mmCIF file with all atom_site columns, C-alpha atoms in Angstrom:
data_model
loop_
_atom_site.group_PDB
_atom_site.id
_atom_site.type_symbol
_atom_site.label_atom_id
_atom_site.label_alt_id
_atom_site.label_comp_id
_atom_site.label_asym_id
_atom_site.label_entity_id
_atom_site.label_seq_id
_atom_site.pdbx_PDB_ins_code
_atom_site.Cartn_x
_atom_site.Cartn_y
_atom_site.Cartn_z
_atom_site.occupancy
_atom_site.B_iso_or_equiv
_atom_site.pdbx_formal_charge
_atom_site.auth_seq_id
_atom_site.auth_comp_id
_atom_site.auth_asym_id
_atom_site.auth_atom_id
_atom_site.pdbx_PDB_model_num
ATOM 1   C CA . MET A 1 1   ? -6.266  6.957   26.132  1.00 75.00 ? 9   MET A CA 1
ATOM 2   C CA . GLU A 1 2   ? -7.919  7.518   22.766  1.00 75.00 ? 10  GLU A CA 1
ATOM 3   C CA . ARG A 1 3   ? -5.342  10.176  21.904  1.00 78.00 ? 11  ARG A CA 1
ATOM 4   C CA . VAL A 1 4   ? -2.475  7.787   22.680  1.00 79.00 ? 12  VAL A CA 1
ATOM 5   C CA . THR A 1 5   ? -4.043  5.098   20.501  1.00 78.00 ? 13  THR A CA 1
ATOM 6   C CA . LYS A 1 6   ? -4.560  7.589   17.674  1.00 75.00 ? 14  LYS A CA 1
ATOM 7   C CA . PHE A 1 7   ? -0.963  8.817   18.032  1.00 77.00 ? 15  PHE A CA 1
ATOM 8   C CA . LEU A 1 8   ? 0.415   5.267   17.946  1.00 81.00 ? 16  LEU A CA 1
ATOM 9   C CA . GLY A 1 9   ? -1.776  4.460   14.945  1.00 79.00 ? 17  GLY A CA 1
ATOM 10  C CA . TRP A 1 10  ? -0.251  7.371   13.089  1.00 82.00 ? 18  TRP A CA 1
ATOM 11  C CA . PHE A 1 11  ? 3.352   6.991   14.115  1.00 89.00 ? 19  PHE A CA 1
ATOM 12  C CA . TYR A 1 12  ? 4.067   3.338   14.882  1.00 90.00 ? 20  TYR A CA 1
ATOM 13  C CA . PRO A 1 13  ? 5.530   2.667   11.393  1.00 92.00 ? 21  PRO A CA 1
ATOM 14  C CA . LEU A 1 14  ? 8.048   5.469   11.847  1.00 93.00 ? 22  LEU A CA 1
ATOM 15  C CA . LEU A 1 15  ? 8.785   4.486   15.449  1.00 93.00 ? 23  LEU A CA 1
ATOM 16  C CA . LEU A 1 16  ? 9.435   0.871   14.402  1.00 94.00 ? 24  LEU A CA 1
ATOM 17  C CA . ALA A 1 17  ? 11.656  2.107   11.582  1.00 94.00 ? 25  ALA A CA 1
ATOM 18  C CA . LEU A 1 18  ? 13.727  4.208   13.964  1.00 95.00 ? 26  LEU A CA 1
ATOM 19  C CA . LEU A 1 19  ? 14.052  1.252   16.329  1.00 95.00 ? 27  LEU A CA 1
ATOM 20  C CA . LEU A 1 20  ? 15.194  -1.003  13.486  1.00 94.00 ? 28  LEU A CA 1
ATOM 21  C CA . LEU A 1 21  ? 17.633  1.668   12.325  1.00 93.00 ? 29  LEU A CA 1
ATOM 22  C CA . ALA A 1 22  ? 19.157  1.833   15.810  1.00 94.00 ? 30  ALA A CA 1
ATOM 23  C CA . LEU A 1 23  ? 19.436  -1.973  15.954  1.00 95.00 ? 31  LEU A CA 1
ATOM 24  C CA . ALA A 1 24  ? 21.040  -2.106  12.518  1.00 92.00 ? 32  ALA A CA 1
ATOM 25  C CA . PHE A 1 25  ? 23.696  0.388   13.547  1.00 91.00 ? 33  PHE A CA 1
ATOM 26  C CA . LYS A 1 26  ? 24.269  -1.393  16.856  1.00 93.00 ? 34  LYS A CA 1
ATOM 27  C CA . PHE A 1 27  ? 24.941  -4.691  15.061  1.00 92.00 ? 35  PHE A CA 1
ATOM 28  C CA . GLY A 1 28  ? 27.022  -3.096  12.302  1.00 87.00 ? 36  GLY A CA 1
ATOM 29  C CA . PHE A 1 29  ? 24.695  -3.590  9.333   1.00 87.00 ? 37  PHE A CA 1
ATOM 30  C CA . ASN A 1 30  ? 25.891  -1.431  6.457   1.00 85.00 ? 38  ASN A CA 1
ATOM 31  C CA . SER A 1 31  ? 26.034  -1.317  2.675   1.00 84.00 ? 39  SER A CA 1
ATOM 32  C CA . LYS A 1 32  ? 29.253  -3.359  2.601   1.00 85.00 ? 40  LYS A CA 1
ATOM 33  C CA . VAL A 1 33  ? 27.631  -6.639  3.693   1.00 85.00 ? 41  VAL A CA 1
ATOM 34  C CA . LYS A 1 34  ? 27.944  -9.555  1.315   1.00 88.00 ? 42  LYS A CA 1
ATOM 35  C CA . TYR A 1 35  ? 25.175  -9.770  -1.311  1.00 90.00 ? 43  TYR A CA 1
ATOM 36  C CA . PHE A 1 36  ? 23.819  -6.318  -0.467  1.00 90.00 ? 44  PHE A CA 1
ATOM 37  C CA . ASP A 1 37  ? 22.993  -5.884  -4.161  1.00 90.00 ? 45  ASP A CA 1
ATOM 38  C CA . LYS A 1 38  ? 20.502  -8.773  -3.792  1.00 94.00 ? 46  LYS A CA 1
ATOM 39  C CA . VAL A 1 39  ? 18.886  -6.964  -0.874  1.00 92.00 ? 47  VAL A CA 1
ATOM 40  C CA . LEU A 1 40  ? 18.529  -3.875  -3.056  1.00 93.00 ? 48  LEU A CA 1
ATOM 41  C CA . ASP A 1 41  ? 17.002  -5.917  -5.890  1.00 95.00 ? 49  ASP A CA 1
ATOM 42  C CA . GLY A 1 42  ? 14.555  -7.509  -3.465  1.00 95.00 ? 50  GLY A CA 1
ATOM 43  C CA . SER A 1 43  ? 13.531  -4.187  -1.968  1.00 95.00 ? 51  SER A CA 1
ATOM 44  C CA . ILE A 1 44  ? 12.889  -2.708  -5.420  1.00 95.00 ? 52  ILE A CA 1
ATOM 45  C CA . THR A 1 45  ? 10.805  -5.725  -6.440  1.00 96.00 ? 53  THR A CA 1
ATOM 46  C CA . PHE A 1 46  ? 8.870   -5.908  -3.183  1.00 95.00 ? 54  PHE A CA 1
ATOM 47  C CA . SER A 1 47  ? 8.053   -2.209  -2.991  1.00 95.00 ? 55  SER A CA 1
ATOM 48  C CA . SER A 1 48  ? 7.049   -2.083  -6.658  1.00 95.00 ? 56  SER A CA 1
ATOM 49  C CA . ILE A 1 49  ? 4.675   -5.006  -6.195  1.00 95.00 ? 57  ILE A CA 1
ATOM 50  C CA . VAL A 1 50  ? 3.180   -3.496  -3.045  1.00 94.00 ? 58  VAL A CA 1
ATOM 51  C CA . VAL A 1 51  ? 2.645   -0.080  -4.633  1.00 93.00 ? 59  VAL A CA 1
ATOM 52  C CA . GLY A 1 52  ? 0.933   -1.750  -7.614  1.00 93.00 ? 60  GLY A CA 1
ATOM 53  C CA . PHE A 1 53  ? -1.145  -3.920  -5.285  1.00 90.00 ? 61  PHE A CA 1
ATOM 54  C CA . LEU A 1 54  ? -2.252  -0.870  -3.306  1.00 89.00 ? 62  LEU A CA 1
ATOM 55  C CA . GLY A 1 55  ? -3.226  0.876   -6.532  1.00 89.00 ? 63  GLY A CA 1
ATOM 56  C CA . ALA A 1 56  ? -5.386  -2.125  -7.409  1.00 89.00 ? 64  ALA A CA 1
ATOM 57  C CA . LEU A 1 57  ? -6.898  -2.162  -3.910  1.00 81.00 ? 65  LEU A CA 1
ATOM 58  C CA . LEU A 1 58  ? -7.722  1.501   -4.240  1.00 82.00 ? 66  LEU A CA 1
ATOM 59  C CA . GLY A 1 59  ? -9.587  0.686   -7.453  1.00 83.00 ? 67  GLY A CA 1
ATOM 60  C CA . ILE A 1 60  ? -11.498 -2.072  -5.668  1.00 80.00 ? 68  ILE A CA 1
ATOM 61  C CA . LEU A 1 61  ? -12.320 0.291   -2.829  1.00 76.00 ? 69  LEU A CA 1
ATOM 62  C CA . MET A 1 62  ? -13.809 2.712   -5.337  1.00 80.00 ? 70  MET A CA 1
ATOM 63  C CA . SER A 1 63  ? -15.833 -0.077  -6.945  1.00 82.00 ? 71  SER A CA 1
ATOM 64  C CA . ILE A 1 64  ? -17.465 -0.938  -3.604  1.00 78.00 ? 72  ILE A CA 1
ATOM 65  C CA . ARG A 1 65  ? -17.986 2.666   -2.539  1.00 75.00 ? 73  ARG A CA 1
ATOM 66  C CA . ASP A 1 66  ? -21.747 2.084   -2.440  1.00 78.00 ? 74  ASP A CA 1
ATOM 67  C CA . SER A 1 67  ? -21.434 -0.592  0.271   1.00 74.00 ? 75  SER A CA 1
ATOM 68  C CA . LEU A 1 68  ? -22.523 0.307   3.774   1.00 76.00 ? 76  LEU A CA 1
ATOM 69  C CA . ILE A 1 69  ? -19.077 -0.028  5.333   1.00 71.00 ? 77  ILE A CA 1
ATOM 70  C CA . VAL A 1 70  ? -17.386 2.264   2.806   1.00 71.00 ? 78  VAL A CA 1
ATOM 71  C CA . LYS A 1 71  ? -20.206 4.797   3.129   1.00 76.00 ? 79  LYS A CA 1
ATOM 72  C CA . ALA A 1 72  ? -19.741 4.664   6.898   1.00 72.00 ? 80  ALA A CA 1
ATOM 73  C CA . ILE A 1 73  ? -15.997 5.301   6.542   1.00 72.00 ? 81  ILE A CA 1
ATOM 74  C CA . PHE A 1 74  ? -16.503 8.220   4.185   1.00 73.00 ? 82  PHE A CA 1
ATOM 75  C CA . ALA A 1 75  ? -19.162 9.704   6.451   1.00 73.00 ? 83  ALA A CA 1
ATOM 76  C CA . THR A 1 76  ? -16.600 10.108  9.275   1.00 72.00 ? 84  THR A CA 1
ATOM 77  C CA . ASN A 1 77  ? -13.393 12.051  9.690   1.00 70.00 ? 85  ASN A CA 1
ATOM 78  C CA . GLU A 1 78  ? -11.470 8.783   9.295   1.00 73.00 ? 86  GLU A CA 1
ATOM 79  C CA . LYS A 1 79  ? -11.580 9.163   5.522   1.00 77.00 ? 87  LYS A CA 1
ATOM 80  C CA . LYS A 1 80  ? -8.823  11.747  5.922   1.00 82.00 ? 88  LYS A CA 1
ATOM 81  C CA . THR A 1 81  ? -6.794  9.263   7.953   1.00 83.00 ? 89  THR A CA 1
ATOM 82  C CA . LEU A 1 82  ? -7.294  6.558   5.328   1.00 83.00 ? 90  LEU A CA 1
ATOM 83  C CA . LYS A 1 83  ? -6.239  8.959   2.589   1.00 85.00 ? 91  LYS A CA 1
ATOM 84  C CA . LEU A 1 84  ? -3.090  9.936   4.500   1.00 89.00 ? 92  LEU A CA 1
ATOM 85  C CA . TYR A 1 85  ? -2.241  6.272   5.165   1.00 89.00 ? 93  TYR A CA 1
ATOM 86  C CA . PHE A 1 86  ? -2.507  5.603   1.427   1.00 89.00 ? 94  PHE A CA 1
ATOM 87  C CA . GLN A 1 87  ? -0.417  8.629   0.547   1.00 92.00 ? 95  GLN A CA 1
ATOM 88  C CA . GLU A 1 88  ? 2.242   7.755   3.116   1.00 93.00 ? 96  GLU A CA 1
ATOM 89  C CA . THR A 1 89  ? 2.583   4.207   1.838   1.00 93.00 ? 97  THR A CA 1
ATOM 90  C CA . PHE A 1 90  ? 2.717   5.293   -1.819  1.00 93.00 ? 98  PHE A CA 1
ATOM 91  C CA . ILE A 1 91  ? 5.307   8.003   -1.153  1.00 95.00 ? 99  ILE A CA 1
ATOM 92  C CA . ILE A 1 92  ? 7.484   5.757   0.994   1.00 96.00 ? 100 ILE A CA 1
ATOM 93  C CA . GLY A 1 93  ? 7.183   2.961   -1.579  1.00 95.00 ? 101 GLY A CA 1
ATOM 94  C CA . PHE A 1 94  ? 8.496   5.248   -4.281  1.00 95.00 ? 102 PHE A CA 1
ATOM 95  C CA . ALA A 1 95  ? 11.228  6.453   -1.898  1.00 96.00 ? 103 ALA A CA 1
ATOM 96  C CA . VAL A 1 96  ? 12.293  2.824   -1.400  1.00 96.00 ? 104 VAL A CA 1
ATOM 97  C CA . VAL A 1 97  ? 12.567  2.295   -5.156  1.00 95.00 ? 105 VAL A CA 1
ATOM 98  C CA . ILE A 1 98  ? 14.468  5.543   -5.739  1.00 95.00 ? 106 ILE A CA 1
ATOM 99  C CA . SER A 1 99  ? 16.830  5.136   -2.796  1.00 95.00 ? 107 SER A CA 1
ATOM 100 C CA . SER A 1 100 ? 17.468  1.497   -3.739  1.00 95.00 ? 108 SER A CA 1
ATOM 101 C CA . CYS A 1 101 ? 18.404  2.545   -7.262  1.00 94.00 ? 109 CYS A CA 1
ATOM 102 C CA . VAL A 1 102 ? 20.722  5.231   -5.911  1.00 93.00 ? 110 VAL A CA 1
ATOM 103 C CA . MET A 1 103 ? 22.297  2.702   -3.537  1.00 92.00 ? 111 MET A CA 1
ATOM 104 C CA . HIS A 1 104 ? 22.899  0.358   -6.480  1.00 90.00 ? 112 HIS A CA 1
ATOM 105 C CA . VAL A 1 105 ? 24.926  3.061   -8.184  1.00 90.00 ? 113 VAL A CA 1
ATOM 106 C CA . ILE A 1 106 ? 26.950  4.295   -5.210  1.00 88.00 ? 114 ILE A CA 1
ATOM 107 C CA . ARG A 1 107 ? 27.239  1.208   -2.965  1.00 82.00 ? 115 ARG A CA 1
ATOM 108 C CA . GLU A 1 108 ? 30.891  0.614   -3.903  1.00 81.00 ? 116 GLU A CA 1
ATOM 109 C CA . ASP A 1 109 ? 31.942  4.157   -2.947  1.00 81.00 ? 117 ASP A CA 1
ATOM 110 C CA . ILE A 1 110 ? 33.339  4.743   0.502   1.00 79.00 ? 118 ILE A CA 1
ATOM 111 C CA . SER A 1 111 ? 32.232  8.185   1.578   1.00 82.00 ? 119 SER A CA 1
ATOM 112 C CA . LEU A 1 112 ? 30.099  10.039  4.060   1.00 85.00 ? 120 LEU A CA 1
ATOM 113 C CA . LEU A 1 113 ? 27.483  10.593  1.341   1.00 86.00 ? 121 LEU A CA 1
ATOM 114 C CA . THR A 1 114 ? 27.167  6.834   0.824   1.00 87.00 ? 122 THR A CA 1
ATOM 115 C CA . ASP A 1 115 ? 26.670  6.347   4.556   1.00 89.00 ? 123 ASP A CA 1
ATOM 116 C CA . TRP A 1 116 ? 23.956  9.017   4.657   1.00 92.00 ? 124 TRP A CA 1
ATOM 117 C CA . ILE A 1 117 ? 22.128  7.590   1.658   1.00 92.00 ? 125 ILE A CA 1
ATOM 118 C CA . PHE A 1 118 ? 22.365  4.108   3.175   1.00 93.00 ? 126 PHE A CA 1
ATOM 119 C CA . THR A 1 119 ? 20.822  5.469   6.390   1.00 93.00 ? 127 THR A CA 1
ATOM 120 C CA . ILE A 1 120 ? 17.987  7.046   4.410   1.00 95.00 ? 128 ILE A CA 1
ATOM 121 C CA . TRP A 1 121 ? 17.502  3.810   2.452   1.00 95.00 ? 129 TRP A CA 1
ATOM 122 C CA . LEU A 1 122 ? 17.357  1.709   5.608   1.00 95.00 ? 130 LEU A CA 1
ATOM 123 C CA . LEU A 1 123 ? 14.923  4.138   7.241   1.00 96.00 ? 131 LEU A CA 1
ATOM 124 C CA . VAL A 1 124 ? 12.494  4.170   4.299   1.00 96.00 ? 132 VAL A CA 1
ATOM 125 C CA . VAL A 1 125 ? 12.640  0.370   3.887   1.00 96.00 ? 133 VAL A CA 1
ATOM 126 C CA . ALA A 1 126 ? 12.010  -0.133  7.598   1.00 96.00 ? 134 ALA A CA 1
ATOM 127 C CA . TRP A 1 127 ? 9.215   2.467   7.504   1.00 96.00 ? 135 TRP A CA 1
ATOM 128 C CA . PHE A 1 128 ? 7.602   0.988   4.391   1.00 96.00 ? 136 PHE A CA 1
ATOM 129 C CA . ILE A 1 129 ? 6.952   -2.468  5.831   1.00 94.00 ? 137 ILE A CA 1
ATOM 130 C CA . PRO A 1 130 ? 4.769   -1.503  8.838   1.00 95.00 ? 138 PRO A CA 1
ATOM 131 C CA . SER A 1 131 ? 3.142   1.273   6.812   1.00 94.00 ? 139 SER A CA 1
ATOM 132 C CA . THR A 1 132 ? 2.167   -1.293  4.183   1.00 94.00 ? 140 THR A CA 1
ATOM 133 C CA . TYR A 1 133 ? 0.909   -3.683  6.839   1.00 93.00 ? 141 TYR A CA 1
ATOM 134 C CA . ARG A 1 134 ? -1.248  -0.946  8.376   1.00 91.00 ? 142 ARG A CA 1
ATOM 135 C CA . ILE A 1 135 ? -3.011  0.080   5.151   1.00 89.00 ? 143 ILE A CA 1
ATOM 136 C CA . VAL A 1 136 ? -3.445  -3.492  3.885   1.00 86.00 ? 144 VAL A CA 1
ATOM 137 C CA . SER A 1 137 ? -4.933  -4.649  7.193   1.00 87.00 ? 145 SER A CA 1
ATOM 138 C CA . ILE A 1 138 ? -7.342  -1.706  7.201   1.00 82.00 ? 146 ILE A CA 1
ATOM 139 C CA . LEU A 1 139 ? -8.388  -2.397  3.623   1.00 78.00 ? 147 LEU A CA 1
ATOM 140 C CA . MET A 1 140 ? -8.828  -6.109  4.248   1.00 80.00 ? 148 MET A CA 1
ATOM 141 C CA . SER A 1 141 ? -11.082 -5.266  7.205   1.00 78.00 ? 149 SER A CA 1
ATOM 142 C CA . VAL A 1 142 ? -13.120 -3.001  4.944   1.00 72.00 ? 150 VAL A CA 1
ATOM 143 C CA . PHE A 1 143 ? -13.376 -5.605  2.186   1.00 70.00 ? 151 PHE A CA 1
ATOM 144 C CA . PHE A 1 144 ? -14.395 -8.424  4.492   1.00 75.00 ? 152 PHE A CA 1
ATOM 145 C CA . SER A 1 145 ? -16.876 -6.185  6.297   1.00 69.00 ? 153 SER A CA 1
ATOM 146 C CA . SER A 1 146 ? -18.361 -5.024  3.006   1.00 56.00 ? 154 SER A CA 1
ATOM 147 C CA . ASN A 1 147 ? -18.593 -8.644  1.856   1.00 54.00 ? 155 ASN A CA 1
ATOM 148 C CA . ASN A 1 148 ? -20.867 -9.399  4.830   1.00 55.00 ? 156 ASN A CA 1
ATOM 149 C CA . SER A 1 149 ? -23.155 -6.521  3.942   1.00 49.00 ? 157 SER A CA 1
ATOM 150 C CA . SER A 1 150 ? -26.765 -7.415  3.265   1.00 50.00 ? 158 SER A CA 1
ATOM 151 C CA . THR A 1 151 ? -27.063 -4.934  0.429   1.00 50.00 ? 159 THR A CA 1
ATOM 152 C CA . ARG A 1 152 ? -25.132 -6.320  -2.505  1.00 48.00 ? 160 ARG A CA 1
ATOM 153 C CA . PRO A 1 153 ? -25.000 -4.712  -5.930  1.00 48.00 ? 161 PRO A CA 1
ATOM 154 C CA . GLN A 1 154 ? -27.359 -6.213  -8.453  1.00 52.00 ? 162 GLN A CA 1
ATOM 155 C CA . GLY A 1 155 ? -25.903 -8.205  -11.318 1.00 51.00 ? 163 GLY A CA 1
ATOM 156 C CA . ASN A 1 156 ? -26.827 -7.836  -14.955 1.00 55.00 ? 164 ASN A CA 1
ATOM 157 C CA . LYS A 1 157 ? -29.005 -10.954 -14.988 1.00 58.00 ? 165 LYS A CA 1
ATOM 158 C CA . THR A 1 158 ? -32.557 -10.462 -16.080 1.00 58.00 ? 166 THR A CA 1
ATOM 159 C CA . ASN A 1 159 ? -35.548 -12.754 -15.765 1.00 63.00 ? 167 ASN A CA 1
ATOM 160 C CA . ASP A 1 160 ? -37.687 -10.610 -18.009 1.00 69.00 ? 168 ASP A CA 1
ATOM 161 C CA . ILE A 1 161 ? -38.064 -12.579 -21.268 1.00 73.00 ? 169 ILE A CA 1
ATOM 162 C CA . THR A 1 162 ? -38.765 -9.491  -23.365 1.00 76.00 ? 170 THR A CA 1
ATOM 163 C CA . ALA A 1 163 ? -35.662 -7.702  -22.047 1.00 72.00 ? 171 ALA A CA 1
ATOM 164 C CA . ARG A 1 164 ? -33.569 -10.843 -22.629 1.00 70.00 ? 172 ARG A CA 1
ATOM 165 C CA . GLU A 1 165 ? -34.755 -11.151 -26.220 1.00 75.00 ? 173 GLU A CA 1
ATOM 166 C CA . GLN A 1 166 ? -34.000 -7.474  -26.830 1.00 73.00 ? 174 GLN A CA 1
ATOM 167 C CA . LEU A 1 167 ? -30.467 -7.939  -25.473 1.00 69.00 ? 175 LEU A CA 1
ATOM 168 C CA . LYS A 1 168 ? -29.910 -10.947 -27.744 1.00 71.00 ? 176 LYS A CA 1
ATOM 169 C CA . LYS A 1 169 ? -31.186 -8.982  -30.719 1.00 72.00 ? 177 LYS A CA 1
ATOM 170 C CA . ASN A 1 170 ? -28.822 -6.098  -29.925 1.00 68.00 ? 178 ASN A CA 1
ATOM 171 C CA . LEU A 1 171 ? -25.859 -8.440  -29.556 1.00 66.00 ? 179 LEU A CA 1
ATOM 172 C CA . THR A 1 172 ? -26.486 -10.301 -32.837 1.00 70.00 ? 180 THR A CA 1
ATOM 173 C CA . ARG A 1 173 ? -26.473 -6.999  -34.643 1.00 63.00 ? 181 ARG A CA 1
ATOM 174 C CA . TYR A 1 174 ? -22.775 -6.547  -33.649 1.00 57.00 ? 182 TYR A CA 1
ATOM 175 C CA . LYS A 1 175 ? -21.844 -10.057 -34.823 1.00 56.00 ? 183 LYS A CA 1
ATOM 176 C CA . GLU A 1 176 ? -22.490 -9.253  -38.437 1.00 52.00 ? 184 GLU A CA 1
#
């Protein structure tokens, strides 16, 4: 059962994307629908924001790497899984942006190439959404678990009067 769960964890974004692709073809969704250019604009904006957000989350994850939960993750084999989830989402996010830009240029053409590129675009967009959900939900679990940790990093506050006076003296030197 654990292997099935692991398999579904890895592949459910792609499986959902393939299901959505089949439904889109069944109901006749194609690049000739009205306002498709707005859909392309939205997909470029959304994927760009998500890729930037994930980059920021990765920075936050590195800043809390000394928390117990992050240490526990990096002590297991699941760090490889987390890394691959990040890489998958970043790569697919960039594929959404690139394929959306290509679709903007060729959407008016009627050819087999346009149909193939539309299929690729729809697949990567449909793959990107559950892939993003998966990595964001994992990271949110990590952040909220690390927030409950009893060992918090120490701030830069000091109660030592001598150390405080020395800091003030050092800072006033830069004012002048």
